[in-house]
Tab-separated table of C-alpha atoms in Angstrom:
chain	number	residue	atom	x	y	z
A	333	MET	CA	83.350	104.924	178.744
A	334	GLU	CA	85.263	106.112	181.815
A	335	GLY	CA	86.894	108.940	179.839
A	336	PHE	CA	83.578	110.034	178.365
A	337	THR	CA	81.941	109.991	181.792
A	338	ALA	CA	84.754	112.156	183.220
A	339	ALA	CA	84.416	114.645	180.340
A	340	VAL	CA	80.648	114.955	180.826
A	341	SER	CA	81.151	115.448	184.572
A	342	SER	CA	83.737	118.196	184.014
A	343	LEU	CA	81.481	119.979	181.530
A	344	GLY	CA	78.622	119.868	184.013
A	345	PHE	CA	80.801	121.341	186.782
A	346	PHE	CA	81.907	124.225	184.531
A	347	LEU	CA	78.387	125.050	183.324
A	348	TRP	CA	76.934	124.976	186.828
A	349	ALA	CA	79.716	127.221	188.145
A	350	TYR	CA	79.449	129.915	185.461
A	351	VAL	CA	75.996	129.672	183.866
A	352	PHE	CA	73.301	127.515	185.438
A	353	GLY	CA	73.894	128.325	189.106
A	354	ILE	CA	73.967	132.069	188.467
A	355	ALA	CA	70.767	131.930	186.402
A	356	LEU	CA	68.879	129.926	189.038
A	357	ILE	CA	69.923	132.072	191.982
A	358	ALA	CA	69.341	135.352	190.144
A	359	GLY	CA	65.960	134.174	188.898
A	360	GLY	CA	64.820	132.905	192.281
A	361	ILE	CA	65.797	136.110	194.062
A	362	TYR	CA	64.187	138.306	191.395
A	363	PHE	CA	60.893	136.387	191.396
A	364	THR	CA	60.799	136.340	195.198
A	365	ILE	CA	61.128	140.135	195.263
A	366	ARG	CA	58.655	140.759	192.410
A	367	THR	CA	55.984	138.515	193.951
A	368	ARG	CA	56.644	139.818	197.477
A	369	CYS	CA	57.556	136.385	198.875
A	370	VAL	CA	54.602	134.605	197.287
A	371	GLN	CA	55.955	131.225	198.403
A	372	PHE	CA	54.998	132.148	201.985
A	373	THR	CA	52.025	134.479	201.534
A	374	THR	CA	49.970	131.934	199.553
A	375	LEU	CA	50.632	128.831	201.654
A	376	ARG	CA	47.094	128.874	203.082
A	377	ASP	CA	45.637	129.243	199.586
A	378	ALA	CA	47.714	126.300	198.355
A	379	LEU	CA	46.528	123.998	201.121
A	380	ARG	CA	42.941	125.110	200.552
A	381	ALA	CA	43.148	124.330	196.827
A	382	ILE	CA	44.774	120.935	197.438
A	383	GLY	CA	41.990	120.156	199.904
A	384	GLY	CA	39.363	120.851	197.214
A	385	LYS	CA	37.852	123.870	198.966
A	386	ASP	CA	37.433	125.841	195.717
A	387	LYS	CA	34.955	123.470	193.953
A	388	LYS	CA	32.131	125.982	194.237
A	389	ALA	CA	34.282	128.653	192.624
A	390	ASN	CA	35.034	126.327	189.713
A	391	LEU	CA	31.309	125.935	189.043
A	392	GLU	CA	30.681	129.671	189.331
A	393	SER	CA	33.470	130.500	186.881
A	394	ALA	CA	31.453	129.084	183.962
A	395	GLN	CA	34.099	126.516	183.132
A	396	ASN	CA	31.491	124.228	181.593
A	397	ASP	CA	33.705	123.720	178.562
A	398	ALA	CA	36.510	122.111	180.535
A	399	PRO	CA	37.623	118.751	179.094
A	400	LYS	CA	36.380	115.618	180.825
A	401	THR	CA	39.905	114.553	181.733
A	402	SER	CA	40.835	117.881	183.325
A	403	LEU	CA	42.213	117.320	186.814
A	404	SER	CA	41.461	118.752	190.222
A	405	ALA	CA	44.139	120.854	191.906
A	406	PHE	CA	44.900	117.836	194.113
A	407	LYS	CA	45.351	115.381	191.236
A	408	ALA	CA	47.476	117.850	189.261
A	409	PHE	CA	49.569	118.288	192.418
A	410	CYS	CA	49.947	114.493	192.721
A	411	VAL	CA	51.062	114.183	189.085
A	412	SER	CA	53.675	116.893	189.683
A	413	GLU	CA	54.811	115.370	192.966
A	414	SER	CA	55.082	111.929	191.374
A	415	SER	CA	57.800	113.372	189.167
A	416	ARG	CA	59.396	115.493	191.901
A	417	VAL	CA	59.462	112.951	194.701
A	418	GLY	CA	61.749	110.166	193.594
A	419	THR	CA	65.396	109.184	193.502
A	420	GLY	CA	66.488	112.768	194.099
A	421	ASN	CA	64.864	112.788	197.531
A	422	VAL	CA	66.826	109.760	198.702
A	423	VAL	CA	69.821	108.905	196.524
A	424	GLY	CA	70.271	112.488	195.267
A	425	VAL	CA	70.538	113.774	198.825
A	426	ALA	CA	73.097	111.081	199.665
A	427	VAL	CA	75.141	112.003	196.569
A	428	ALA	CA	75.030	115.689	197.538
A	429	ILE	CA	76.328	114.955	201.041
A	430	ALA	CA	79.013	112.539	199.827
A	431	MET	CA	80.265	114.947	197.135
A	432	GLY	CA	79.576	118.355	198.688
A	433	GLY	CA	79.434	117.740	202.418
A	434	PRO	CA	76.737	118.698	204.940
A	435	GLY	CA	76.793	122.287	203.650
A	436	SER	CA	75.222	121.158	200.390
A	437	ILE	CA	71.960	120.622	202.284
A	438	PHE	CA	71.935	124.287	203.281
A	439	TRP	CA	72.154	125.247	199.609
A	440	MET	CA	69.415	122.776	198.754
A	441	TRP	CA	67.229	124.672	201.220
A	442	ILE	CA	68.148	128.035	199.701
A	443	MET	CA	67.408	126.655	196.238
A	444	ALA	CA	64.001	125.490	197.435
A	445	ILE	CA	63.051	128.726	199.194
A	446	ILE	CA	63.849	131.024	196.283
A	447	GLY	CA	62.963	128.344	193.737
A	448	ALA	CA	59.437	128.165	195.131
A	449	ALA	CA	58.859	131.695	193.793
A	450	THR	CA	60.171	130.566	190.407
A	451	GLY	CA	57.805	127.592	190.593
A	452	PHE	CA	54.888	129.915	191.303
A	453	VAL	CA	55.633	132.139	188.308
A	454	GLU	CA	56.084	129.291	185.818
A	455	SER	CA	52.985	127.369	186.945
A	456	THR	CA	50.793	130.480	187.019
A	457	LEU	CA	51.902	131.383	183.490
A	458	SER	CA	51.226	127.835	182.383
A	459	GLN	CA	47.651	128.134	183.650
A	460	VAL	CA	47.224	131.552	182.017
A	461	TYR	CA	48.280	130.306	178.582
A	462	LYS	CA	46.890	126.758	178.703
A	463	GLU	CA	44.789	125.471	175.808
A	464	ASN	CA	41.702	123.272	175.737
A	465	HIS	CA	42.516	120.321	173.450
A	466	ARG	CA	39.095	118.684	173.937
A	467	ASP	CA	40.459	115.586	175.678
A	468	ARG	CA	42.472	117.571	178.228
A	469	PHE	CA	44.108	120.885	179.025
A	470	MET	CA	47.566	121.333	177.502
A	471	GLY	CA	50.129	123.789	178.765
A	472	GLY	CA	53.684	124.202	179.916
A	473	ALA	CA	56.790	126.195	179.165
A	474	MET	CA	56.495	125.597	175.417
A	475	TYR	CA	53.119	127.383	175.388
A	476	TYR	CA	54.242	130.523	177.186
A	477	PHE	CA	57.587	130.472	175.317
A	478	GLN	CA	55.650	131.480	172.206
A	479	ARG	CA	54.391	134.582	174.018
A	480	ALA	CA	57.786	135.439	175.464
A	481	PHE	CA	59.934	135.012	172.345
A	482	LYS	CA	57.311	135.767	169.661
A	483	SER	CA	58.478	132.652	167.840
A	484	LYS	CA	57.788	128.919	167.852
A	485	VAL	CA	61.442	127.949	167.440
A	486	PRO	CA	62.458	128.311	171.136
A	487	SER	CA	59.230	126.491	172.071
A	488	TYR	CA	60.104	123.500	169.904
A	489	VAL	CA	63.721	123.464	171.124
A	490	HIS	CA	62.690	123.510	174.796
A	491	ALA	CA	59.923	120.946	174.227
A	492	GLY	CA	62.317	118.618	172.404
A	493	LEU	CA	64.999	118.933	175.078
A	494	LEU	CA	62.481	118.418	177.866
A	495	ALA	CA	60.938	115.352	176.203
A	496	PHE	CA	64.387	113.812	175.738
A	497	THR	CA	65.550	114.739	179.247
A	498	TYR	CA	62.578	113.379	181.138
A	499	VAL	CA	61.923	110.218	179.177
A	500	PHE	CA	65.474	109.203	178.292
A	501	VAL	CA	67.741	110.836	180.914
A	502	PHE	CA	65.704	111.319	184.109
A	503	ASN	CA	63.975	107.986	183.748
A	504	SER	CA	67.398	106.409	183.366
A	505	VAL	CA	68.325	107.812	186.785
A	506	GLN	CA	65.148	106.433	188.342
A	507	THR	CA	65.497	103.000	186.684
A	508	ASN	CA	69.167	102.787	187.606
A	509	THR	CA	68.238	103.321	191.262
A	510	ILE	CA	65.644	100.538	191.153
A	511	ALA	CA	68.189	98.210	189.552
A	512	ASP	CA	70.808	99.117	192.187
A	513	THR	CA	68.307	98.395	194.937
A	514	PHE	CA	67.218	94.972	193.716
A	515	GLN	CA	70.315	93.621	191.981
A	516	GLY	CA	71.062	91.422	194.995
A	517	PHE	CA	67.683	89.702	194.599
A	518	VAL	CA	67.687	89.243	190.808
A	519	PRO	CA	70.492	87.521	188.857
A	520	TYR	CA	70.604	90.100	186.056
A	521	ARG	CA	69.851	93.837	186.273
A	522	ILE	CA	68.261	93.818	182.834
A	523	ILE	CA	65.454	91.588	184.170
A	524	ILE	CA	64.562	94.367	186.590
A	525	GLY	CA	64.466	96.807	183.682
A	526	ILE	CA	62.152	94.550	181.653
A	527	VAL	CA	59.673	94.117	184.513
A	528	VAL	CA	59.579	97.834	185.341
A	529	SER	CA	59.229	98.720	181.664
A	530	ALA	CA	56.259	96.373	181.195
A	531	VAL	CA	54.322	97.838	184.133
A	532	ILE	CA	55.107	101.426	183.119
A	533	MET	CA	53.987	100.780	179.541
A	534	PHE	CA	50.643	99.485	180.805
A	535	ILE	CA	50.102	102.676	182.799
A	536	ILE	CA	51.208	105.233	180.210
A	537	PHE	CA	49.141	103.663	177.420
A	538	GLY	CA	46.125	104.402	179.647
A	539	GLY	CA	46.646	108.133	179.152
A	540	ILE	CA	46.472	111.025	181.629
A	541	LYS	CA	43.432	109.539	183.405
A	542	ARG	CA	45.271	106.356	184.389
A	543	ILE	CA	48.485	108.255	185.149
A	544	SER	CA	46.683	110.692	187.472
A	545	GLN	CA	44.788	107.856	189.179
A	546	VAL	CA	47.984	105.924	189.898
A	547	ALA	CA	49.751	109.091	191.096
A	548	SER	CA	46.920	110.238	193.380
A	549	ILE	CA	46.569	106.753	194.912
A	550	MET	CA	50.270	105.992	195.379
A	551	MET	CA	51.947	109.319	196.194
A	552	PRO	CA	50.262	110.424	199.466
A	553	PRO	CA	50.771	107.146	201.398
A	554	ILE	CA	54.341	106.752	200.087
A	555	ILE	CA	55.327	110.237	201.267
A	556	ILE	CA	53.529	109.892	204.603
A	557	PHE	CA	55.060	106.455	205.314
A	558	TYR	CA	58.590	107.648	204.521
A	559	LEU	CA	58.248	110.806	206.623
A	560	LEU	CA	56.771	108.937	209.588
A	561	VAL	CA	59.810	106.661	209.766
A	562	CYS	CA	62.361	109.452	209.244
A	563	PHE	CA	60.810	111.957	211.633
A	564	GLY	CA	60.202	109.222	214.173
A	565	ILE	CA	63.984	108.642	214.248
A	566	ILE	CA	64.623	112.399	214.479
A	567	ILE	CA	62.238	112.875	217.423
A	568	VAL	CA	63.654	109.929	219.377
A	569	HIS	CA	67.243	111.064	218.773
A	570	PHE	CA	66.741	114.823	218.940
A	571	PRO	CA	70.230	115.680	220.343
A	572	GLN	CA	71.822	114.161	217.230
A	573	PHE	CA	69.427	116.253	215.121
A	574	ILE	CA	70.742	119.450	216.730
A	575	GLN	CA	74.299	118.259	216.081
A	576	ALA	CA	73.478	117.561	212.430
A	577	MET	CA	72.067	121.074	212.059
A	578	GLY	CA	75.408	122.339	213.330
A	579	TYR	CA	77.247	120.298	210.691
A	580	ILE	CA	75.120	121.820	207.937
A	581	VAL	CA	75.646	125.419	209.025
A	582	ALA	CA	79.347	124.941	209.801
A	583	SER	CA	80.211	123.603	206.351
A	584	ALA	CA	77.847	125.705	204.213
A	585	PHE	CA	80.200	128.589	203.492
A	586	GLY	CA	83.712	127.251	203.233
A	587	THR	CA	86.277	124.690	204.221
A	588	GLU	CA	85.013	124.055	207.753
A	589	GLN	CA	86.124	120.677	208.996
A	590	VAL	CA	83.342	118.450	210.247
A	591	ALA	CA	83.446	115.968	213.140
A	592	GLY	CA	86.949	116.589	214.432
A	593	GLY	CA	88.592	117.088	211.071
A	594	ALA	CA	87.343	113.894	209.462
A	595	LEU	CA	86.165	115.624	206.319
A	596	GLY	CA	86.407	119.066	204.737
A	597	PHE	CA	84.472	120.446	201.781
A	598	THR	CA	84.954	123.667	199.844
A	599	PHE	CA	82.316	126.327	199.360
A	600	ALA	CA	82.203	125.499	195.640
A	601	GLN	CA	81.527	121.829	196.345
A	602	ALA	CA	78.778	122.607	198.826
A	603	ILE	CA	76.909	125.119	196.692
A	604	GLN	CA	77.312	123.220	193.411
A	605	HIS	CA	76.075	119.888	194.684
A	606	GLY	CA	73.354	121.519	196.773
A	607	LEU	CA	71.975	123.464	193.812
A	608	ARG	CA	72.286	120.567	191.371
A	609	ARG	CA	70.638	117.973	193.592
A	610	GLY	CA	68.056	120.498	194.758
A	611	LEU	CA	67.013	121.353	191.207
A	612	PHE	CA	66.929	117.690	190.181
A	613	SER	CA	64.639	116.949	193.100
A	614	ASN	CA	62.184	119.881	193.172
A	615	GLU	CA	62.396	120.804	189.447
A	616	ALA	CA	61.674	124.483	190.187
A	617	GLY	CA	62.361	126.523	187.050
A	618	ILE	CA	62.980	123.702	184.578
A	619	GLY	CA	59.613	124.221	182.866
A	620	SER	CA	58.336	120.698	183.465
A	621	VAL	CA	56.054	121.132	186.477
A	622	PRO	CA	53.953	123.730	184.573
A	623	ILE	CA	52.869	120.873	182.289
A	624	GLY	CA	51.168	119.174	185.223
A	625	ALA	CA	49.926	122.503	186.594
A	626	ALA	CA	48.139	123.305	183.329
A	627	THR	CA	46.024	120.136	183.480
A	628	SER	CA	43.999	121.280	186.493
A	629	ASN	CA	40.582	122.907	186.311
A	630	VAL	CA	40.862	125.760	188.836
A	631	SER	CA	38.968	129.048	188.893
A	632	HIS	CA	42.101	131.209	188.992
A	633	PRO	CA	45.670	130.555	187.706
A	634	VAL	CA	47.206	131.745	190.981
A	635	LYS	CA	45.608	128.829	192.842
A	636	GLN	CA	47.621	126.271	190.900
A	637	GLY	CA	50.698	128.493	191.013
A	638	ALA	CA	50.437	128.503	194.812
A	639	VAL	CA	49.947	124.728	194.884
A	640	GLN	CA	53.088	124.099	192.828
A	641	SER	CA	55.081	126.593	194.896
A	642	PHE	CA	54.089	124.637	198.000
A	643	GLY	CA	55.171	121.444	196.226
A	644	VAL	CA	58.724	122.785	195.896
A	645	LEU	CA	58.920	123.509	199.625
A	646	LEU	CA	57.424	120.134	200.550
A	647	ASP	CA	59.833	118.276	198.289
A	648	THR	CA	63.061	119.828	199.529
A	649	LEU	CA	62.510	121.383	202.958
A	650	VAL	CA	60.598	118.366	204.247
A	651	ILE	CA	61.272	115.178	202.253
A	652	CYS	CA	64.885	115.806	201.201
A	653	SER	CA	65.678	117.145	204.672
A	654	ALA	CA	64.321	113.975	206.259
A	655	THR	CA	66.820	111.900	204.257
A	656	ALA	CA	69.658	114.326	204.987
A	657	PHE	CA	69.165	114.196	208.745
A	658	ILE	CA	68.993	110.399	208.789
A	659	ILE	CA	72.430	110.349	207.101
A	660	LEU	CA	74.059	113.196	209.031
A	661	MET	CA	72.784	112.053	212.431
A	662	SER	CA	74.279	108.598	211.869
A	663	GLY	CA	77.713	109.971	210.961
A	664	ASN	CA	78.126	107.332	208.242
A	665	TYR	CA	79.363	109.856	205.672
A	666	ILE	CA	82.372	110.634	207.903
A	667	GLY	CA	85.598	108.738	208.329
A	668	GLY	CA	86.633	107.842	204.819
A	669	THR	CA	83.545	105.867	203.855
A	670	THR	CA	83.270	104.997	200.180
A	671	ALA	CA	79.522	104.447	200.395
A	672	THR	CA	77.449	106.769	198.217
A	673	GLY	CA	73.915	106.817	196.897
A	674	VAL	CA	71.771	103.854	197.912
A	675	ALA	CA	74.515	102.308	200.057
A	676	LEU	CA	74.954	105.457	202.150
A	677	VAL	CA	71.224	105.751	202.836
A	678	ARG	CA	70.954	102.030	203.618
A	679	ASP	CA	73.912	102.119	206.028
A	680	SER	CA	72.468	105.183	207.776
A	681	LEU	CA	69.028	103.634	208.191
A	682	GLU	CA	70.571	100.390	209.473
A	683	TYR	CA	72.369	102.438	212.107
A	684	TRP	CA	68.995	103.570	213.469
A	685	VAL	CA	66.530	100.756	212.833
A	686	GLY	CA	68.674	97.682	212.230
A	687	GLY	CA	67.243	94.929	210.054
A	688	PHE	CA	64.088	96.924	209.264
A	689	ALA	CA	66.203	99.278	207.117
A	690	VAL	CA	66.736	96.960	204.147
A	691	PRO	CA	63.105	95.998	203.413
A	692	PHE	CA	61.925	99.548	204.179
A	693	LEU	CA	64.473	101.115	201.824
A	694	ASN	CA	63.796	98.521	199.146
A	695	ILE	CA	60.106	99.404	199.192
A	696	MET	CA	60.818	103.159	199.102
A	697	LEU	CA	63.439	102.869	196.372
A	698	PHE	CA	61.027	100.998	194.200
A	699	LEU	CA	57.886	103.064	194.774
A	700	LEU	CA	59.505	106.528	194.678
A	701	PRO	CA	61.428	106.038	191.399
A	702	PHE	CA	58.504	104.101	189.924
A	703	THR	CA	56.041	106.952	190.424
A	704	SER	CA	58.682	109.402	189.170
A	705	ILE	CA	59.009	107.445	185.939
A	706	ILE	CA	55.256	107.791	185.424
A	707	GLY	CA	55.304	111.553	186.045
A	708	ASN	CA	58.414	112.043	183.927
A	709	TYR	CA	56.870	110.165	181.049
A	710	PHE	CA	53.733	112.304	181.221
A	711	TYR	CA	55.852	115.452	180.906
A	712	GLY	CA	57.828	113.962	178.028
A	713	GLU	CA	54.770	112.839	176.091
A	714	THR	CA	53.079	116.230	176.490
A	715	CYS	CA	56.160	117.917	175.036
A	716	PHE	CA	56.334	115.393	172.218
A	717	ARG	CA	52.656	115.982	171.391
A	718	PHE	CA	53.437	119.683	171.131
A	719	ILE	CA	55.993	118.854	168.443
A	720	SER	CA	53.999	116.142	166.675
A	721	ARG	CA	50.255	115.451	166.803
A	722	SER	CA	50.681	112.111	165.011
A	723	ASN	CA	49.329	109.241	167.140
A	724	THR	CA	51.707	106.851	165.392
A	725	ALA	CA	54.688	109.019	166.311
A	726	VAL	CA	53.453	109.279	169.903
A	727	ASN	CA	53.122	105.477	170.143
A	728	VAL	CA	56.663	105.053	168.801
A	729	PHE	CA	57.815	107.554	171.444
A	730	LYS	CA	56.104	105.452	174.138
A	731	VAL	CA	57.810	102.285	172.967
A	732	LEU	CA	61.218	104.007	172.880
A	733	GLY	CA	60.566	105.237	176.395
A	734	GLY	CA	59.881	101.683	177.503
A	735	LEU	CA	63.052	100.393	175.844
A	736	THR	CA	65.064	103.145	177.538
A	737	ILE	CA	63.981	101.831	180.932
A	738	ILE	CA	65.434	98.439	180.038
A	739	VAL	CA	68.751	99.854	178.783
A	740	ALA	CA	69.048	102.273	181.737
A	741	SER	CA	69.087	99.387	184.188
A	742	ILE	CA	72.678	98.589	183.127
A	743	VAL	CA	74.087	102.121	182.451
A	744	PRO	CA	76.841	103.461	184.815
A	745	LEU	CA	75.285	105.666	187.509
A	746	ARG	CA	77.872	108.469	187.389
A	747	LEU	CA	77.302	109.066	183.668
A	748	VAL	CA	73.530	109.180	184.135
A	749	TRP	CA	73.753	111.753	186.950
A	750	SER	CA	76.198	113.937	184.992
A	751	MET	CA	73.925	113.996	181.936
A	752	ALA	CA	70.935	114.821	184.137
A	753	ASP	CA	72.822	117.783	185.623
A	754	ILE	CA	73.657	119.264	182.221
A	755	PHE	CA	70.158	118.869	180.808
A	756	THR	CA	68.394	120.254	183.895
A	757	GLY	CA	70.662	123.291	183.913
A	758	THR	CA	70.134	123.939	180.213
A	759	LEU	CA	66.349	123.666	180.489
A	760	ALA	CA	66.230	125.869	183.589
A	761	THR	CA	68.357	128.619	182.031
A	762	MET	CA	66.160	128.752	178.919
A	763	ASN	CA	63.011	128.757	181.016
A	764	ILE	CA	64.166	131.474	183.410
A	765	ILE	CA	64.851	133.817	180.476
A	766	ALA	CA	61.213	133.397	179.381
A	767	LEU	CA	59.996	133.886	182.961
A	768	PHE	CA	61.930	137.162	183.232
A	769	ILE	CA	60.116	138.398	180.119
A	770	LEU	CA	56.646	137.327	181.291
A	771	CYS	CA	56.998	137.843	185.050
A	772	ASN	CA	54.828	140.959	184.956
A	773	ILE	CA	51.847	138.848	183.775
A	774	ALA	CA	52.208	136.539	186.784
A	775	VAL	CA	52.468	139.535	189.126
A	776	LYS	CA	49.285	141.052	187.655
A	777	CYS	CA	47.514	137.704	188.153
A	778	LEU	CA	48.706	137.613	191.752
A	779	ASP	CA	47.476	141.152	192.439
A	780	ASN	CA	44.122	140.304	190.845
A	781	TYR	CA	43.809	137.186	192.980
A	782	LYS	CA	44.761	138.909	196.230
A	783	LYS	CA	42.228	141.687	195.633
A	784	GLN	CA	39.440	139.153	195.097
A	785	ALA	CA	40.583	136.933	197.962
A	786	LYS	CA	40.611	139.882	200.365
A	787	ALA	CA	37.016	140.745	199.444
A	788	PHE	CA	35.992	137.085	199.766
A	789	ARG	CA	37.476	136.777	203.233
A	790	ALA	CA	35.802	140.018	204.286
A	791	GLY	CA	32.447	138.649	203.112
A	792	THR	CA	32.019	141.282	200.391
A	793	GLY	CA	32.953	139.182	197.369
A	794	LYS	CA	33.016	135.727	195.824
A	795	GLU	CA	35.797	133.154	195.598
A	796	PRO	CA	38.469	134.473	193.177
A	797	VAL	CA	37.656	133.819	189.505
A	798	PHE	CA	39.924	134.867	186.630
A	799	TYR	CA	39.180	136.417	183.216
A	800	ASP	CA	42.008	137.586	180.966
A	801	ASP	CA	40.550	141.054	180.282
A	802	GLU	CA	40.984	141.893	183.973
A	803	ILE	CA	44.750	142.128	183.539
A	804	GLY	CA	44.788	143.198	179.888
A	805	VAL	CA	46.145	140.055	178.236
A	806	GLU	CA	44.894	137.778	175.467
A	807	THR	CA	44.739	134.096	176.377
A	808	PRO	CA	43.450	130.975	174.595
A	809	TYR	CA	41.115	129.870	177.419
A	810	TRP	CA	40.286	132.476	180.073
A	811	LYS	CA	37.653	134.384	178.073
A	812	ARG	CA	34.757	136.110	179.764
A	813	GLY	CA	31.462	134.408	178.952
A	814	ARG	CA	33.071	131.402	177.244
């Protein structure tokens, strides 16, 4: 097993150095330029949509044929964030720092900033090409793949890979973290897996309605609670925050030694681990978040694109950064420590808050991975339903997903992370190729939205409403007079 794990890790390093990293950076820069920095110019629109300020526009857009289980922009955002905000925001950040140094956080930020434009394009396209399947909206990369490649084969390949990755690989990462956290309280890790699997199965058999309800109830307080503790520490110990910022910048571009020569990290280590952990956390460009984006009933595709773009920035620039500063300010990653993952975060929190750290981290490292498992499963099932409409097959898929949670509780962590890196990179590279082909559609949607929004703000027009003939495309749902 050790040899196999090392081989998978080496393959992942090679692919990220020569394929995945280049594709992600090139795509993010290109989409940022084509959309004229949409990740910043639509922030107000994103917050407005999340706050439910466009309900009147939804009614005026004649969307009376929307399925009963279609979601609001807020609930769709919560479903997406439930997948995004998880192990990657805590353990993934710790792994990045331990393996790539403080500079890896800088590259996580870069990945988020340019990746937010990628997230906008993919989620907008998902809304444009979504389909009404009576019980709910269905969309995602596999739906716009058919338009980009003029064939169903790439759609089925991407859907199959994504279903496998999220249900069997990503959920293994999340479950493994829960098992690591609670193994000191339970005699056998597999018991943890069985309990988590049972609760997850109850939720996912309730369908998108139950999944969205759990996500919208759990996610906001979890995120707020975690950030309050982390930023409370940062505010009280602000001088150490400034010092940590210096560590990040100093080690971002080369072999700068940190903290008096205690540790040195190469440029390759910093950028690789920053990009890999950043993508695992915010999922910008993988093609998964568009699945959640397509479920919402908004009056214009750009609204949900803006919401998901904001989600990328929130995930990495705020939540991941909070974890990073708690670790870097404590200095626990320096001086030959062997602590990584959960242990590194726990030791860093204990440095600041003492005995409160263990129960606090235990709660966070149960709730965050738990909600991620729910979101991941939703993505996986949607992809599986694209491949097979058989209810029996879908139920078998659910059961296999539940069994995977049990098995993942005892799988070596390094192997799980290495597999996750390879699958995320593969999915992102495939998706970015499709986004390059269809980017012009997203740009036309953006221009259409901005024109309407400008008139609305000037008091000479209504809230933006989209119809496909306005940009000269044929879509399954956005018909005038439907």
